[in-house]
Coordinates of C-alpha atoms in Angstrom, one line a residue:
Chain A
E266 CA 0.0 0.0 0.0
I267 CA 1.2 3.5 -0.9
V268 CA 1.5 5.7 2.2
M269 CA 0.8 9.4 1.8
T270 CA 2.5 11.7 4.4
Q271 CA 1.4 15.3 4.7
S272 CA 3.3 18.1 6.3
P273 CA 3.0 20.0 8.4
A274 CA 0.1 18.6 10.5
T275 CA -0.9 22.2 11.3
L276 CA 0.0 25.4 9.5
S277 CA -0.8 28.8 10.9
V278 CA -0.9 31.6 8.3
S279 CA -2.3 35.1 8.3
P280 CA -5.0 36.1 5.7
G281 CA -3.5 37.5 2.6
E282 CA -0.3 35.5 3.0
R283 CA 0.8 32.4 1.0
A284 CA 0.3 28.9 2.3
T285 CA 2.4 25.9 1.1
L286 CA 1.3 22.4 2.0
S287 CA 3.3 19.3 1.3
C288 CA 2.4 15.7 0.5
R289 CA 4.9 12.8 0.0
A290 CA 4.2 9.4 -1.4
S291 CA 6.1 6.3 -0.1
Q292 CA 6.6 5.3 -3.8
S293 CA 6.1 7.0 -7.1
V294 CA 2.4 7.9 -8.0
S295 CA 3.4 9.7 -11.2
S296 CA 0.9 12.6 -11.4
N297 CA -2.0 10.6 -10.1
L298 CA -2.5 12.9 -7.1
A299 CA -5.6 14.9 -6.0
W300 CA -6.1 17.5 -3.3
Y301 CA -9.2 18.1 -1.3
Q302 CA -10.5 20.8 1.1
Q303 CA -12.7 19.9 4.0
K304 CA -14.5 22.4 6.2
P305 CA -16.1 21.4 9.6
G306 CA -19.3 19.4 9.1
Q307 CA -18.9 19.3 5.4
A308 CA -17.8 16.7 2.9
P309 CA -14.4 17.1 1.2
R310 CA -14.3 19.1 -2.0
L311 CA -12.0 18.3 -4.9
L312 CA -9.5 21.1 -5.6
I313 CA -6.8 19.7 -7.8
Y314 CA -6.4 16.6 -9.8
G315 CA -3.6 15.2 -12.0
A316 CA -1.3 17.0 -9.4
S317 CA -1.8 20.4 -11.0
T318 CA -5.2 20.8 -12.7
R319 CA -7.8 22.9 -10.9
A320 CA -11.2 21.3 -10.6
T321 CA -14.3 23.2 -11.9
D322 CA -15.0 26.5 -10.1
I323 CA -11.8 26.4 -8.0
P324 CA -10.2 29.9 -7.7
A325 CA -6.9 30.5 -9.4
R326 CA -5.2 31.2 -6.1
F327 CA -5.1 27.4 -5.6
S328 CA -2.3 25.7 -7.4
G329 CA -0.8 22.2 -7.3
S330 CA 2.7 21.0 -8.4
G331 CA 4.9 18.0 -8.3
S332 CA 5.2 14.5 -9.6
G333 CA 6.5 11.1 -8.5
T334 CA 6.7 11.3 -4.7
E335 CA 6.7 15.0 -3.8
F336 CA 3.7 17.2 -4.2
T337 CA 2.8 20.7 -3.1
L338 CA -0.5 22.6 -2.8
T339 CA 0.0 26.4 -2.8
I340 CA -2.7 29.0 -1.8
S341 CA -1.3 32.2 -3.1
S342 CA -3.3 34.7 -0.9
L343 CA -5.3 33.2 1.8
Q344 CA -9.0 34.2 2.2
S345 CA -11.0 33.6 5.3
E346 CA -12.9 30.8 3.6
D347 CA -9.6 28.9 2.9
F348 CA -9.0 27.9 6.5
A349 CA -9.8 24.2 6.6
V350 CA -8.2 20.8 6.5
Y351 CA -6.6 19.8 3.3
Y352 CA -6.0 16.2 2.1
C353 CA -3.9 14.7 -0.6
Q354 CA -5.0 11.4 -2.2
Q355 CA -3.2 9.1 -4.7
Y356 CA -4.2 6.6 -7.2
N357 CA -1.4 4.6 -8.9
S358 CA -2.1 0.9 -8.6
W359 CA -4.2 -1.9 -10.0
P360 CA -6.4 -3.3 -8.8
P361 CA -7.3 0.1 -7.4
L362 CA -6.3 1.1 -3.9
Y363 CA -6.8 4.8 -3.1
T364 CA -5.1 6.2 -0.1
F365 CA -5.2 9.6 1.6
G366 CA -2.7 11.6 3.6
Q367 CA -3.6 12.3 7.2
G368 CA -4.5 16.0 6.5
T369 CA -3.1 19.4 7.1
K370 CA -5.1 21.8 9.2
L371 CA -4.7 25.3 7.9
E372 CA -5.5 27.8 10.6
I373 CA -5.6 31.5 11.0
K374 CA -2.5 33.0 12.6
Chain B
Q219 CA -25.4 18.5 -12.0
L220 CA -24.7 15.2 -10.4
Q221 CA -25.8 15.0 -6.7
L222 CA -25.4 12.1 -4.3
Q223 CA -27.3 11.5 -1.0
E224 CA -26.6 8.8 1.6
S225 CA -29.3 7.3 3.7
G226 CA -29.6 4.5 6.3
P227 CA -29.6 3.8 10.0
G228 CA -27.5 6.0 12.2
L229 CA -27.0 3.4 14.9
V230 CA -25.9 -0.2 14.4
K231 CA -25.2 -2.8 17.0
P232 CA -21.9 -4.6 17.3
S233 CA -21.6 -7.7 15.2
E234 CA -24.5 -6.7 13.0
T235 CA -24.5 -5.4 9.4
L236 CA -24.2 -1.8 8.4
S237 CA -26.3 -1.0 5.4
L238 CA -26.3 2.4 3.5
T239 CA -27.8 3.5 0.3
C240 CA -26.7 6.3 -2.0
T241 CA -29.3 7.9 -4.2
V242 CA -28.0 9.5 -7.4
S243 CA -29.8 12.5 -9.0
G244 CA -28.9 14.6 -12.0
G245 CA -27.6 11.7 -14.0
S246 CA -28.2 8.0 -14.7
I247 CA -26.2 5.5 -12.6
S248 CA -26.1 3.1 -15.5
S249 CA -24.9 5.5 -18.1
S250 CA -21.7 6.6 -16.5
S251 CA -18.4 5.3 -17.6
Y252 CA -16.8 6.0 -14.3
Y253 CA -17.5 4.4 -11.0
W254 CA -19.4 4.8 -7.7
G255 CA -17.8 4.3 -4.3
W256 CA -17.8 4.7 -0.6
I257 CA -15.3 6.5 1.7
R258 CA -15.4 6.8 5.5
Q259 CA -14.0 9.1 8.1
P260 CA -14.0 8.2 11.8
P261 CA -14.8 11.2 14.0
G262 CA -11.8 13.6 14.1
K263 CA -9.7 11.4 11.8
G264 CA -8.8 11.0 8.2
L265 CA -10.3 9.5 5.1
K266 CA -10.3 5.8 4.1
W267 CA -11.5 4.4 0.7
I268 CA -13.8 1.5 1.3
G269 CA -14.5 0.3 -2.2
S270 CA -15.9 1.1 -5.6
I271 CA -18.2 -0.4 -8.2
Y272 CA -17.5 0.2 -11.9
Y273 CA -20.2 0.7 -14.6
S274 CA -19.3 -2.8 -15.8
G275 CA -20.3 -4.2 -12.4
S276 CA -16.8 -5.0 -11.3
T277 CA -16.1 -4.3 -7.7
Y278 CA -12.9 -3.3 -5.9
Y279 CA -12.5 -3.1 -2.2
N280 CA -9.9 -1.9 0.3
P281 CA -8.0 -5.1 1.3
S282 CA -8.3 -4.2 4.9
L283 CA -12.1 -4.4 4.7
K284 CA -12.6 -6.7 1.7
S285 CA -13.8 -9.7 3.7
R286 CA -16.7 -7.7 5.2
V287 CA -17.8 -5.4 2.4
T288 CA -20.3 -5.6 -0.5
I289 CA -21.1 -2.8 -2.9
S290 CA -23.9 -3.2 -5.3
V291 CA -26.0 -1.1 -7.8
D292 CA -29.8 -0.9 -8.3
T293 CA -30.2 0.7 -11.7
S294 CA -34.0 0.7 -11.4
K295 CA -33.8 3.0 -8.4
N296 CA -30.6 4.9 -9.5
Q297 CA -29.0 3.9 -6.3
F298 CA -25.9 2.0 -5.1
S299 CA -25.5 0.5 -1.7
L300 CA -22.9 -0.5 0.9
K301 CA -23.1 -3.4 3.3
L302 CA -20.4 -3.9 6.0
R303 CA -20.8 -7.0 8.0
S304 CA -19.7 -7.8 11.6
V305 CA -19.2 -4.2 12.6
T306 CA -17.4 -3.1 15.7
A307 CA -16.9 0.3 17.4
A308 CA -14.0 0.8 15.0
D309 CA -16.5 1.1 12.2
T310 CA -18.0 4.2 13.7
A311 CA -17.6 6.9 11.1
V312 CA -19.1 9.4 8.7
Y313 CA -19.7 7.4 5.5
Y314 CA -19.6 9.3 2.2
C315 CA -20.8 8.0 -1.2
V316 CA -18.7 9.4 -4.1
Y317 CA -18.5 9.5 -7.9
G318 CA -15.1 8.7 -9.2
S319 CA -13.2 9.3 -12.3
G320 CA -10.7 6.6 -11.7
I321 CA -8.3 8.9 -10.2
W322 CA -10.2 11.4 -8.1
F323 CA -13.5 11.6 -6.3
D324 CA -16.1 14.3 -7.2
P325 CA -18.7 14.9 -6.2
W326 CA -19.3 13.6 -2.7
G327 CA -22.5 13.1 -0.8
H328 CA -23.0 15.1 2.4
G329 CA -22.1 12.1 4.5
T330 CA -24.0 10.2 7.1
L331 CA -22.7 9.4 10.6
V332 CA -23.1 5.7 11.6
T333 CA -22.4 4.8 15.2
V334 CA -21.7 1.3 16.3
S335 CA -23.0 0.8 19.8
S336 CA -25.2 -1.5 21.8

């Protein structure tokens, strides 16, 4: 099973600043990596797929990069609605076995 | 726009079977070339993929749950379902139904909390 490790566990950033979240895979997942945002009491929402493609209606301040084992989610200028928990998720195996990182909580500094 | 809604008992006794249904609206469950699946999240914890059923009828499960899980589709009702047998307190979680591309999951249902307790 591919293990996804996110860092840091908690990130404190001021509104208007940039946030950089990391996700590492225990083995290469190519570009088969997605990012989700989850707010309290809500289901996760797809932000990024294919490591760098924004999902429908996702603001341009969200960007993803990386391939292989190292991935980054960047939020260029934090808005109040961006403070949430972010998860990365990989798919690179057959038969399918999808795994998620443990999450990074983005909190207001 | 595709929408998913979970339904089922919020309380299940230990050793019994957890049964949930996901109703799909905004699209036909039988016309999709992608797949339908379930993901769960214990309170305060992370996400775990349970399994998926493809439009072809093929099913794939997380190996850690495979011996206890069945996912099936009812095309006449535009629904798919999850059955998890022999539950314990460790199966207490919010259960989400999802639509998947093969790589990512979108959209998700709102989720339903299932508590395993006597």
